[in-house]
Coordinates of C-alpha atoms and ligand atoms in Angstrom, one line a residue:
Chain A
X180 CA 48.0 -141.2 -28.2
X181 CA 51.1 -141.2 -30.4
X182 CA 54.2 -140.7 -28.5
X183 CA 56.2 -137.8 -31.0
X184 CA 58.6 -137.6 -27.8
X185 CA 58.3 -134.0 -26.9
X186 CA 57.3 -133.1 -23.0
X187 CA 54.8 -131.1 -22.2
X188 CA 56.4 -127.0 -21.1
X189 CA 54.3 -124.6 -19.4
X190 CA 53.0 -121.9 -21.2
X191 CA 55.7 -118.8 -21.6
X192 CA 52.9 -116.4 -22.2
X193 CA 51.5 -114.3 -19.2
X194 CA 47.6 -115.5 -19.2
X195 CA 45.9 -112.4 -17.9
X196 CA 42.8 -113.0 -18.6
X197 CA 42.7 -115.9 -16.3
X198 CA 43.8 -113.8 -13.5
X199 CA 41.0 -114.5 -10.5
X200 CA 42.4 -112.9 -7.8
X201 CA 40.3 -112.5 -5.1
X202 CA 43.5 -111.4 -2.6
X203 CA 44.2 -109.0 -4.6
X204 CA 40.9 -108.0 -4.8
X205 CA 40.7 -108.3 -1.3
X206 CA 44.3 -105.6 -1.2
X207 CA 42.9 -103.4 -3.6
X208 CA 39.9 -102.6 -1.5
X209 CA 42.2 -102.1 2.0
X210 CA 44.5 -99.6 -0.4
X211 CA 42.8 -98.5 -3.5
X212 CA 45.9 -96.6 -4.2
X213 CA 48.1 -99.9 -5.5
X214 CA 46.5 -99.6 -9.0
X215 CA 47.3 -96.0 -8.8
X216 CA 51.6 -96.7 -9.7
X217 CA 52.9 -96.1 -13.0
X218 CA 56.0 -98.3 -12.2
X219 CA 57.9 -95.6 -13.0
X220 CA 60.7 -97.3 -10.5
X221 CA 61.5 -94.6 -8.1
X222 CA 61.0 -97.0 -5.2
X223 CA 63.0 -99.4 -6.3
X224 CA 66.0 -96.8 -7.3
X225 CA 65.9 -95.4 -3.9
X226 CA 65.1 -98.5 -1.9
X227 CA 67.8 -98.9 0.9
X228 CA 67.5 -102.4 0.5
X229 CA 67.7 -102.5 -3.2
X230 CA 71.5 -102.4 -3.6
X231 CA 72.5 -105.8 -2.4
X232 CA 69.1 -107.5 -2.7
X233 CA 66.6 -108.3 -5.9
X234 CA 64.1 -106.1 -3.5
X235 CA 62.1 -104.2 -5.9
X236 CA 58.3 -102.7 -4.7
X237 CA 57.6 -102.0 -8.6
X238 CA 57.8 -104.9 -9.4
X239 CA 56.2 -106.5 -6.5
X240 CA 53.1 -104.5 -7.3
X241 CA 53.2 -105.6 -11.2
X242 CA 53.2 -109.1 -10.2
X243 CA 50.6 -108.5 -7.7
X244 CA 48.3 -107.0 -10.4
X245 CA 48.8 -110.0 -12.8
X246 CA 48.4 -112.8 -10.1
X247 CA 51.6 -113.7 -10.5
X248 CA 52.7 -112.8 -6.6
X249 CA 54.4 -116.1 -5.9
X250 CA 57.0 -114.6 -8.2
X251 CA 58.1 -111.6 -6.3
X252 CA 56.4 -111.2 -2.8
X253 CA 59.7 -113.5 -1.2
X254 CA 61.4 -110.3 -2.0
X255 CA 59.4 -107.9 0.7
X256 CA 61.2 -110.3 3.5
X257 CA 64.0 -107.7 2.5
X258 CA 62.4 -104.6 2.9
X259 CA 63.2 -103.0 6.6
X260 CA 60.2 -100.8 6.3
X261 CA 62.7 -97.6 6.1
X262 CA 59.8 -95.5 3.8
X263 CA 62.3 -94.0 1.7
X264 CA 60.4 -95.4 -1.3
X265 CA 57.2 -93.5 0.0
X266 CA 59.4 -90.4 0.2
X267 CA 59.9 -90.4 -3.4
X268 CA 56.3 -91.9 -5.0
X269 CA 55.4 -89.6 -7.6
X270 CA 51.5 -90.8 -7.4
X271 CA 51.6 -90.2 -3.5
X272 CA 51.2 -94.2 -2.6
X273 CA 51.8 -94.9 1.2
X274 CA 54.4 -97.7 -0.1
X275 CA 55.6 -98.5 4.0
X276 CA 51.4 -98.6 4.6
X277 CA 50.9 -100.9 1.5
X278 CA 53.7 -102.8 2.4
X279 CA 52.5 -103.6 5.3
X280 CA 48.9 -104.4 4.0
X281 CA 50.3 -106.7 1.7
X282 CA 51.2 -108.8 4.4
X283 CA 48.4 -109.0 6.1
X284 CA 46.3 -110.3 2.8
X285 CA 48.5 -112.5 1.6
X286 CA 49.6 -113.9 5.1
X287 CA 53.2 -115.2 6.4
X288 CA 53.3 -118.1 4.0
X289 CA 52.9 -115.8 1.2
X290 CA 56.2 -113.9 1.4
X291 CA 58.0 -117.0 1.6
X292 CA 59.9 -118.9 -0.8
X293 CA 58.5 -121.6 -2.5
X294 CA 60.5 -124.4 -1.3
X295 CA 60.0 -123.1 2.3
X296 CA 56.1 -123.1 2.2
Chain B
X222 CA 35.1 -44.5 -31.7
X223 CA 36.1 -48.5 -31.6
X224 CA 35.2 -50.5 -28.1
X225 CA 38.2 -51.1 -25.9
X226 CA 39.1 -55.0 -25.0
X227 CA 41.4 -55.3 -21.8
X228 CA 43.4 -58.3 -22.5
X229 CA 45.9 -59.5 -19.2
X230 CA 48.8 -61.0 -20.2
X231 CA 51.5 -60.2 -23.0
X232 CA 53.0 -63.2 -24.6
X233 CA 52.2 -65.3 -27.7
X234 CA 48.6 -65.7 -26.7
X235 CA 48.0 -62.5 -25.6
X236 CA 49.9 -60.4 -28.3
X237 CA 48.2 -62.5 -31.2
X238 CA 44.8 -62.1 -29.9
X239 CA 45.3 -58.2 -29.2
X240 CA 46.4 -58.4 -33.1
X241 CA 43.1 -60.3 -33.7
X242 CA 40.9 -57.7 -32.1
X243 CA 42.7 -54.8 -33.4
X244 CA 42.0 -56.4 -36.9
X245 CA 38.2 -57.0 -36.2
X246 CA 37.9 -53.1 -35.4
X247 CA 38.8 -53.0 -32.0
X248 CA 41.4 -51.7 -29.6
X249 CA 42.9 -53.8 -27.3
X250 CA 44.7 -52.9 -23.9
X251 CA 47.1 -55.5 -23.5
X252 CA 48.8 -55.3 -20.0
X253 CA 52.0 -57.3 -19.3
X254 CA 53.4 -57.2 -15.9
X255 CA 57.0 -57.8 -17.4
X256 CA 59.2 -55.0 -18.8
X257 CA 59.2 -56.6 -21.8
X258 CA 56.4 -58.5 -24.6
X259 CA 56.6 -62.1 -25.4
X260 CA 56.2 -63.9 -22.7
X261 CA 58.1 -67.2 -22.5
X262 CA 58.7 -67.5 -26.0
X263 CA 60.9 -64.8 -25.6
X264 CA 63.2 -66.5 -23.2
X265 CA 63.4 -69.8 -25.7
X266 CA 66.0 -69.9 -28.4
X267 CA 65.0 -72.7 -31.0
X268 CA 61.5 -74.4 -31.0
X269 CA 60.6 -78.1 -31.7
X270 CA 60.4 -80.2 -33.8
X271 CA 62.2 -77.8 -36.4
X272 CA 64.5 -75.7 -34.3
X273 CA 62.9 -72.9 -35.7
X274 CA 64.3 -69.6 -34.2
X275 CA 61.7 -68.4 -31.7
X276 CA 63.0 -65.1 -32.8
X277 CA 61.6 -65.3 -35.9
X278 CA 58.1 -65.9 -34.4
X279 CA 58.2 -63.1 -32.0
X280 CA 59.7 -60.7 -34.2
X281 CA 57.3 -60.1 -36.4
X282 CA 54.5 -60.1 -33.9
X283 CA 56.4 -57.0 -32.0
X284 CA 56.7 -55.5 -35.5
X285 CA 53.1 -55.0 -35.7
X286 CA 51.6 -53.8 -32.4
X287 CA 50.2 -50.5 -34.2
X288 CA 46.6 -49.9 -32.9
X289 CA 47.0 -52.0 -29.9
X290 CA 47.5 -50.1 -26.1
X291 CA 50.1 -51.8 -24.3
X292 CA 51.3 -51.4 -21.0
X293 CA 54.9 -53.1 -19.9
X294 CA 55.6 -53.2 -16.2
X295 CA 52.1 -52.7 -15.1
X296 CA 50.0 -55.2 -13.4
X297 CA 46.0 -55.2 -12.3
X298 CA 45.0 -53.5 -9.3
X299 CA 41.1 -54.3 -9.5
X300 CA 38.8 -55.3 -11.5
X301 CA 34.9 -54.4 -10.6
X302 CA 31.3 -55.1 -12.3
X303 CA 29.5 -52.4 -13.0
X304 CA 26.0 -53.2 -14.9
X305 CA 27.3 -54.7 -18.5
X306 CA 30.9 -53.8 -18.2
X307 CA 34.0 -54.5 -16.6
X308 CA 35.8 -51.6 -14.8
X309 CA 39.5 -52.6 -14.8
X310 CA 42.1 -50.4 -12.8
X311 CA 46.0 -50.4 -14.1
X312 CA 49.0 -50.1 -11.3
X313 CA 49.8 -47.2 -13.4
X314 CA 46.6 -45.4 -12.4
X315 CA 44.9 -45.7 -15.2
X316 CA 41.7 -47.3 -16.0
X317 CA 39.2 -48.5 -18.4
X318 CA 35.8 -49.7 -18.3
X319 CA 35.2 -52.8 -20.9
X320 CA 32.5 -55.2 -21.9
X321 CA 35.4 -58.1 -22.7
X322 CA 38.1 -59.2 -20.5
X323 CA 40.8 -61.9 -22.2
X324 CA 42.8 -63.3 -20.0
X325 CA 46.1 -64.7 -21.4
X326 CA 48.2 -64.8 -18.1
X327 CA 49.9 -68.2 -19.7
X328 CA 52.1 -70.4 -16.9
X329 CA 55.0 -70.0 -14.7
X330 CA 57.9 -72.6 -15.0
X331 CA 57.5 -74.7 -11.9
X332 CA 60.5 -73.8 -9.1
X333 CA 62.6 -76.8 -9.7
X334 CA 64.4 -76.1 -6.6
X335 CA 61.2 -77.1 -4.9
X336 CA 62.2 -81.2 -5.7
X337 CA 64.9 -80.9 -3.0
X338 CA 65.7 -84.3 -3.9
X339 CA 67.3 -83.3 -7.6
X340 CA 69.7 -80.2 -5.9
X341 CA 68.4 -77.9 -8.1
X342 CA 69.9 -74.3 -6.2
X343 CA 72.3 -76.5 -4.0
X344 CA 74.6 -78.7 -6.9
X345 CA 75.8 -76.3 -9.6
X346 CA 75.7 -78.8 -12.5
X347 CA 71.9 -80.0 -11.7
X348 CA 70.4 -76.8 -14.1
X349 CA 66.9 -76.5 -15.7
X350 CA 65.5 -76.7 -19.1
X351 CA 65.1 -73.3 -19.5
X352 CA 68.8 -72.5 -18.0
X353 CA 70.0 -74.7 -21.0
X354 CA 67.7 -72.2 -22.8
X355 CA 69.4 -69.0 -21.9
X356 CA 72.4 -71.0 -22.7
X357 CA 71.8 -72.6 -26.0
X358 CA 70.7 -68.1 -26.7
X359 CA 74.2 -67.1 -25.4
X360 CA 76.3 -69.8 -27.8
X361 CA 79.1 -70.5 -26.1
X362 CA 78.8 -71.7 -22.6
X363 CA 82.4 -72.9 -21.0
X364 CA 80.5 -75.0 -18.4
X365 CA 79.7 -77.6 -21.2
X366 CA 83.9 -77.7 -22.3
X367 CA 83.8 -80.9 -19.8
X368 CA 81.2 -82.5 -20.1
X369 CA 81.2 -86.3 -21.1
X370 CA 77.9 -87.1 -20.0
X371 CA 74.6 -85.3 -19.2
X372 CA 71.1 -86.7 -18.2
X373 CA 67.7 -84.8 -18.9
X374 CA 65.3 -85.7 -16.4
X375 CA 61.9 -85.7 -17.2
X376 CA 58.5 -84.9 -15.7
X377 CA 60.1 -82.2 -12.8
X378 CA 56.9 -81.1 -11.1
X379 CA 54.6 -82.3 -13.5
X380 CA 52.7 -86.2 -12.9
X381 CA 54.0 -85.4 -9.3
X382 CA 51.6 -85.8 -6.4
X383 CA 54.4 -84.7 -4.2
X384 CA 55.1 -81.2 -6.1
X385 CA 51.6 -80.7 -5.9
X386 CA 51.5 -80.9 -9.5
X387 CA 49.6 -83.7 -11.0
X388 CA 49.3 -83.0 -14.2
X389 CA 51.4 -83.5 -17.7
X390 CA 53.1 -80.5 -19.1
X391 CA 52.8 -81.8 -22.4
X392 CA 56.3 -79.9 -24.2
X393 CA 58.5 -80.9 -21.9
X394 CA 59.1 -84.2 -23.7
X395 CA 59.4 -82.8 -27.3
X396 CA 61.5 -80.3 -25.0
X397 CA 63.8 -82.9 -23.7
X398 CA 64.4 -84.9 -26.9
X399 CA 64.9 -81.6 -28.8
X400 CA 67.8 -80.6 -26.7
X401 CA 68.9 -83.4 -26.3
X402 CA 70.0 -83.5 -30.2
X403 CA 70.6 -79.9 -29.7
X404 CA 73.4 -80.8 -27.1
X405 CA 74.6 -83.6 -28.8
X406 CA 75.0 -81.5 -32.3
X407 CA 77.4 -79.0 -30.4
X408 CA 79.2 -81.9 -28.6
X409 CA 79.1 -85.2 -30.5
X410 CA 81.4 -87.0 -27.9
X411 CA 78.9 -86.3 -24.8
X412 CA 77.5 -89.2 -23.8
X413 CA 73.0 -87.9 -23.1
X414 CA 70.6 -89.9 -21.4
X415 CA 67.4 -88.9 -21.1
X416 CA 64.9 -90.6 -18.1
X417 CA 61.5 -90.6 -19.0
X418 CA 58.6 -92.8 -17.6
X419 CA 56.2 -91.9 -20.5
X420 CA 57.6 -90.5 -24.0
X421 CA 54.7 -88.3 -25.0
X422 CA 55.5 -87.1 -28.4
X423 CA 52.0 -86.5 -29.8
X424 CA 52.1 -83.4 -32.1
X425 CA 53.2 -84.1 -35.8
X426 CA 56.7 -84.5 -36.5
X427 CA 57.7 -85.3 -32.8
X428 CA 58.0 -89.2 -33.3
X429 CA 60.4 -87.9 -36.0
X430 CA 62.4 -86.2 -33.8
X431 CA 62.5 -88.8 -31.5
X432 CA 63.1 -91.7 -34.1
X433 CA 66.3 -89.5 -34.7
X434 CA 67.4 -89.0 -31.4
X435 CA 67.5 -92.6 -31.4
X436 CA 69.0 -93.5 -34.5
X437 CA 70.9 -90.1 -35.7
X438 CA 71.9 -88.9 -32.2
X439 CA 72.3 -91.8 -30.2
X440 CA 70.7 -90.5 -27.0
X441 CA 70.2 -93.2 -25.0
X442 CA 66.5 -93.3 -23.2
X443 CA 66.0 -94.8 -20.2
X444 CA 62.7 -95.9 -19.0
X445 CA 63.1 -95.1 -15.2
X446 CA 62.3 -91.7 -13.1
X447 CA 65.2 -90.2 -11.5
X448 CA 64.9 -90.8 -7.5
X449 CA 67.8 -88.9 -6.5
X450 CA 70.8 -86.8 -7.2
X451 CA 73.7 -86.8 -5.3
X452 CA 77.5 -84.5 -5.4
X453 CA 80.5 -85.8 -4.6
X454 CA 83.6 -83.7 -3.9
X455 CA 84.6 -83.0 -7.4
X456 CA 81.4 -81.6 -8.2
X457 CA 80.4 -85.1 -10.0
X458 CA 76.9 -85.8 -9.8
X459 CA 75.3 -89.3 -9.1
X460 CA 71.7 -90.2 -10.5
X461 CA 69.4 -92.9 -9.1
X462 CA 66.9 -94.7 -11.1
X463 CA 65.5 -97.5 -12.0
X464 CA 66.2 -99.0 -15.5
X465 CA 62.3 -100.3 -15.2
X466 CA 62.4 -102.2 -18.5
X467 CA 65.4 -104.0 -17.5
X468 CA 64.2 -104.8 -13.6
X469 CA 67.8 -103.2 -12.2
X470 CA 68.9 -99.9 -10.2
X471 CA 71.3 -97.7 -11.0
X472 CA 73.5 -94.9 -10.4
X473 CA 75.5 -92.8 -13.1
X474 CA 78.2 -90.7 -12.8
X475 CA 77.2 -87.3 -14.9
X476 CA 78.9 -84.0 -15.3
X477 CA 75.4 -82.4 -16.3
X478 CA 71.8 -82.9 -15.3
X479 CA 68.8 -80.7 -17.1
X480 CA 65.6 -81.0 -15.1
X481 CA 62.7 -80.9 -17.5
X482 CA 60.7 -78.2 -15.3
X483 CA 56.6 -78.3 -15.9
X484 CA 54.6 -76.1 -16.6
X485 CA 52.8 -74.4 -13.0
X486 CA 49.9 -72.0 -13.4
X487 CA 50.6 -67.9 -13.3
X488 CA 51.1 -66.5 -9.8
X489 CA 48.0 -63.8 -10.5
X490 CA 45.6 -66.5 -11.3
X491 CA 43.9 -66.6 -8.1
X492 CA 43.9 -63.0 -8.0
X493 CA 42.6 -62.9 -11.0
X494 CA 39.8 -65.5 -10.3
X495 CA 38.5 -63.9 -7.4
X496 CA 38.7 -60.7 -9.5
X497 CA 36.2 -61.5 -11.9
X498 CA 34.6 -64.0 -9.8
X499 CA 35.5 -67.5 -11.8
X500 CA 36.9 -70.5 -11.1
X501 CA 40.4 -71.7 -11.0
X502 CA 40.5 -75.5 -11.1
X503 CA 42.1 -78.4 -8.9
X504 CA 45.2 -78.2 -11.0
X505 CA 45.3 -74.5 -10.1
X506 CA 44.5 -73.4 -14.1
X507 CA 41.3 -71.1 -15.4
X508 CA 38.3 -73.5 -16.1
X509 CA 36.5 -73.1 -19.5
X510 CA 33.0 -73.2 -19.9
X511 CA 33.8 -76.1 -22.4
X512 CA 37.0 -78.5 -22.3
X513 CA 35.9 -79.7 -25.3
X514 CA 33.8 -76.7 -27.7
X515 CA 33.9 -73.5 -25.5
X516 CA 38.0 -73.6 -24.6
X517 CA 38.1 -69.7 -24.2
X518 CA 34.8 -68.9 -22.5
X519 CA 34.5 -68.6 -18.8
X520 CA 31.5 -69.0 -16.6
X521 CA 31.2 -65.2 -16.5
X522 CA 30.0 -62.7 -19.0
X523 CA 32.8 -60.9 -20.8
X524 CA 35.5 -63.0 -19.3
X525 CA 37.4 -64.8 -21.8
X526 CA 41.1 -67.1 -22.1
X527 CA 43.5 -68.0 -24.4
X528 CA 47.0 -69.7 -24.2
X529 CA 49.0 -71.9 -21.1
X530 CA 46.2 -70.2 -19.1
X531 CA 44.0 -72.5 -19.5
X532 CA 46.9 -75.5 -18.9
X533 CA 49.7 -76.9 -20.5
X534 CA 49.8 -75.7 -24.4
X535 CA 52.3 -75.3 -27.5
X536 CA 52.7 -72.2 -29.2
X537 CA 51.0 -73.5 -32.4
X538 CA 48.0 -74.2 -30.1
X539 CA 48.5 -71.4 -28.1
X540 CA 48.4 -68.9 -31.5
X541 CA 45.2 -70.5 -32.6
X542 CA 43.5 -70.2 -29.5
X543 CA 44.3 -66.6 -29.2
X544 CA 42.6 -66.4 -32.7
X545 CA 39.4 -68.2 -31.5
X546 CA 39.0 -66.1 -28.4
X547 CA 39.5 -63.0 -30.2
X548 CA 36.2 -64.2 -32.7
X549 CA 34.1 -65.7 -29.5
X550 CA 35.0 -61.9 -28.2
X551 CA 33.6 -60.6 -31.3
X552 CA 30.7 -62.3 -31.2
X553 CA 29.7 -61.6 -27.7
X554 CA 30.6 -57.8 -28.5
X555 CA 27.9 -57.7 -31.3
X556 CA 25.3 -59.0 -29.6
X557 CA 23.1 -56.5 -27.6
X558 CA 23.7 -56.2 -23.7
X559 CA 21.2 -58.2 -21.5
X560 CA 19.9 -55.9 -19.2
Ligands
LIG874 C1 61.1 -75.4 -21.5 C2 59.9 -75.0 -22.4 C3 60.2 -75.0 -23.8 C4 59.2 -74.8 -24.7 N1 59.5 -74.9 -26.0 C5 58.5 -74.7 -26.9 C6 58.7 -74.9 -28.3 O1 59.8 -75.2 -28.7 N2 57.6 -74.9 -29.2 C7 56.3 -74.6 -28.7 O2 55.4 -74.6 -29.5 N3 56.1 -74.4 -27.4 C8 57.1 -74.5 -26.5 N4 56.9 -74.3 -25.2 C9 55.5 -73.9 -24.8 C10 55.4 -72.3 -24.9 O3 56.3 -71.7 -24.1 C11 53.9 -71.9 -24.6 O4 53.0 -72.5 -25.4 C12 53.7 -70.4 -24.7 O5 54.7 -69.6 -24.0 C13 52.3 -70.0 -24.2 O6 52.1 -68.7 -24.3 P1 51.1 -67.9 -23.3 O7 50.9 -66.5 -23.9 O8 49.9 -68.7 -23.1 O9 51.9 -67.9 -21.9 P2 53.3 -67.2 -21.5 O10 54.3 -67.4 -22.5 O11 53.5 -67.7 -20.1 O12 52.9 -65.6 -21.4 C14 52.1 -65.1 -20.4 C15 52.4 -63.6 -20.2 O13 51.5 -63.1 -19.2 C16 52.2 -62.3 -18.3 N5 51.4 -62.3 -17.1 C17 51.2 -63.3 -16.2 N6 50.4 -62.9 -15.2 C18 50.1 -61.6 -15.4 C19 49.4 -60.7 -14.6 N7 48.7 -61.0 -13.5 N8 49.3 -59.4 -15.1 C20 50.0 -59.1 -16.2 N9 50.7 -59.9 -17.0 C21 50.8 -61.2 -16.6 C22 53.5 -63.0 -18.2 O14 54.5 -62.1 -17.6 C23 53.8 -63.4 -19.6 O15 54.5 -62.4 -20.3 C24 57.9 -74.5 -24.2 C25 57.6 -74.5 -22.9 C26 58.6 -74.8 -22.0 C27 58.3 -74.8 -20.5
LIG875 S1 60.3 -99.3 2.9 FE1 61.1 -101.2 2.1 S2 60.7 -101.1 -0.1 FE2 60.6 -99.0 0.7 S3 62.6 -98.1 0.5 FE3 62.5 -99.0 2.5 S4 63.3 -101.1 2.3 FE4 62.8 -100.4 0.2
LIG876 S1 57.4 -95.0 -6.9 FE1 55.2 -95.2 -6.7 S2 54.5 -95.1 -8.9 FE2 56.7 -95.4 -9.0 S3 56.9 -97.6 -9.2 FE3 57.1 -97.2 -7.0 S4 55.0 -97.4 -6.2 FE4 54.8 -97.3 -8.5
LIG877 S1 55.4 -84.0 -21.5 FE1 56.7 -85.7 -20.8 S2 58.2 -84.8 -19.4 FE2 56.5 -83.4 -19.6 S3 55.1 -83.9 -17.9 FE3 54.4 -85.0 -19.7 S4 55.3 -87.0 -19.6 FE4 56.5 -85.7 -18.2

């Protein structure tokens, strides 16, 4: 092959129809009601640990949706569980419940960051 | 002598389909519980996407109420079946016995003061969209003299598991954009923010008006649903909400909030329901016969609606409803009783 000397980048684009996500799946059927958020952010705007951390359940649950977990679930190692963001769900999600469910699918390892896997 | 309609309800829906049926060769008893006609049209001062004056809607339609019975201040005491007909008795003792029933009750602006965590009823610069209503109607208001920035919140008690309210009002969007440049037009230094999590301007012209709140107004919309309000000693409130299409909380300082009430269905309607024996549906409004090509017949003989009744609805559709339940009346008056 010629050598034009450029490097091969990852793709920028989010590939979602590639997404095979069998633990989210696998959530989904514990707590139906995680496809139920509009990410309309009220979690994350009340989240006690939201003011000094990236901590943001919206977006934890985006990522979730489009298999791109590794990017966000580090960030529940913040949450203290304190169900303020279920206090203010406008689509009546148990957040602390689903919280705790994601944990349980996606195991230990999976809220930890990369380097410390 | 013409057949009596009993229609339940006096604003826009009711009072144009009383017009309706008067002009078919009927006469309607229209029954508002109110002192006054109009229903909540008369409580708004300009109307999207124009600013029309609402005044110069429901003017005329109080100018011509010749040939229609109404009744102000009087509510429904019961309503029976007997054979064919409807036998309907009034709170002021009167009665009448009818083969049609309309029933235009419309909505009741959801109690704000029930999302404890906006401070509607405990701040006093946390107000609602009709307040700014009865406002904008007064002209001047010296609570705006010092205000530098103001926030409308959208979706209060409507998309709201929580409130117990699940559906979309529709108007208060249009409704929140509209004052927004209504605001900003009397005060061009204010500083408005409006927090939306879906913009839903569907009608014609409402992109318009939202293209220039953006460009000619400056309001400033923020993707992101308010979580909290809070006070501080001055009287200063703080907001809380995400800005969810930049991925950071906030808080702002504001002198003025507007909470975008929903629409919540009529107090009677239960009443009503069991009444006349229909259904009311999960989302507490009457249930048509047809969502989709019977919108103002009910599952019961001689039981028709028209308006916010039915759900969340602009005046426009409310007005041409009220016109199609007055002909599906018709219709169902002309033919021949079942027996
Ligand atoms: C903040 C806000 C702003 C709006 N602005 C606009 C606008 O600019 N343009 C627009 O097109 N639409 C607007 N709307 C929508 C508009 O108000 C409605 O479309 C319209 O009022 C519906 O008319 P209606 O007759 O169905 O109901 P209503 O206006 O609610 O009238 C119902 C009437 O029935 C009476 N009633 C209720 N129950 C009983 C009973 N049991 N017995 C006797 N009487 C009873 C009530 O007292 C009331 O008078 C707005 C809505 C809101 C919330
Ligand atoms: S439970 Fe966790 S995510 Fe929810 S508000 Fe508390 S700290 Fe934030
Ligand atoms: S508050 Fe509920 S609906 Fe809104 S972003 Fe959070 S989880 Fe989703
Ligand atoms: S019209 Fe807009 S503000 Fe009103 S309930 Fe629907 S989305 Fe919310």
């Amino acid at each position: 092959m010629i050598d034009f000397g450029y490097g091969l980048t990852p793709s920028a684009t989010l590939k979602i129809e590639n997404v095979q996500n069998p633990l989210f799946e696998e959530l989904h059927r514990r707590e139906p009601d995680v496809a139920k958020c509009i990410a309309c952010g009220s979690c994350t705007a009340s989240c006690s640990a939201g003011v000094f951390t990236e901590m943001s359940l919206r977006r934890v649950i985006l990522s979730l949706q489009r298999g791109r977990e590794k990017e966000t679930l580090p960030m529940l190692r913040h949450c203290m569980l304190c169900g303020k963001c279920l206090l203010v769900c406008p689509r009546g999600i148990n957040t602390r419940h689903l919280i705790l469910s994601i944990g349980k699918v996606y195991g230990p390892d999976g809220l930890k960051e990369e380097a410390d896997r | 002598m013409s057949q009596n309609v009993v229609v339940i309800g006096g604003g826009p829906a009711g009072i144009e389909a009383s017009r309706r049926l008067r002009d078919l060769g009927y006469t309607p008893i229209l029954v508002e519980k109110q002192p006054v006609l109009g229903g909540h049209l008369a409580r708004w001062d300009r109307l999207f996407p124009d600013g029309v004056e609402a005044r110069t809607v429901l003017g005329p339609m109080l100018q011509d109420l010749d040939g229609i019975k109404y009744f102000t201040d009087t509510e429904i005491s019961s309503i029976n079946r007997l054979k064919d007909t409807w036998v309907v008795m009034l709170s002021n003792g009167l009665s009448a016995q009818v083969r049609a029933i309309l029933l235009t009750t419309g909505f009741d602006l959801f109690k704000a003061e029930k999302k404890e965590e906006y401070g509607y009823g405990i701040y006093e610069r946390v107000i609602t969209n009709a307040d700014l209503e009865d406002w904008f109607k007064a002209g001047a208001a010296p609570q705006f003299d010092h205000v530098h920035t103001i926030g409308f919140v959208h979706c209060v008690g409507s998309r709201d598991e929580k409130a117990g309210n699940r559906q979309c009002s529709k108007v208060c969007c249009v409704t929140a954009v509209k004052q927004a440049c209504e605001f900003k037009e009397k005060y061009p230094d204010v500083t408005v923010y409006c927090f939306y999590m879906d913009l839903r301007m569907f009608g014609r012209k409402f992109e318009d008006l939202y293209l220039k709140a953006q460009k000619d107004y400056g309001i400033r919309f923020v993707r992101g649903r308010v979580s909290e309000v809070s006070e501080d000693l001055d009287g200063h409130l703080f907001v809380k909400a995400e800005d969810t299409l930049f991925g950071k909380p906030m808080k702002i300082k504001m002198d003025l909030l507007v909470l975008m009430a929903g629409m919540a269905p009529a107090a009677g309607t239960s009443d009503l329901a069991r009444m006349t024996n229909i259904s009311v549906g999960d989302d507490g409004f009457f249930v048509p016969s047809s969502i989709v090509d019977a919108p103002c017949s009910s599952s019961r003989e001689g039981i028709f609606f028209a308006g916010t009744a039915t759900g969340p609805k602009t005046i426009p559709e409310t007005l041409s409803e009220a016109a199609a339940a007055a002909m599906a009346i018709d219709r169902y008056l002309k033919t021949p009783a079942k027996r």
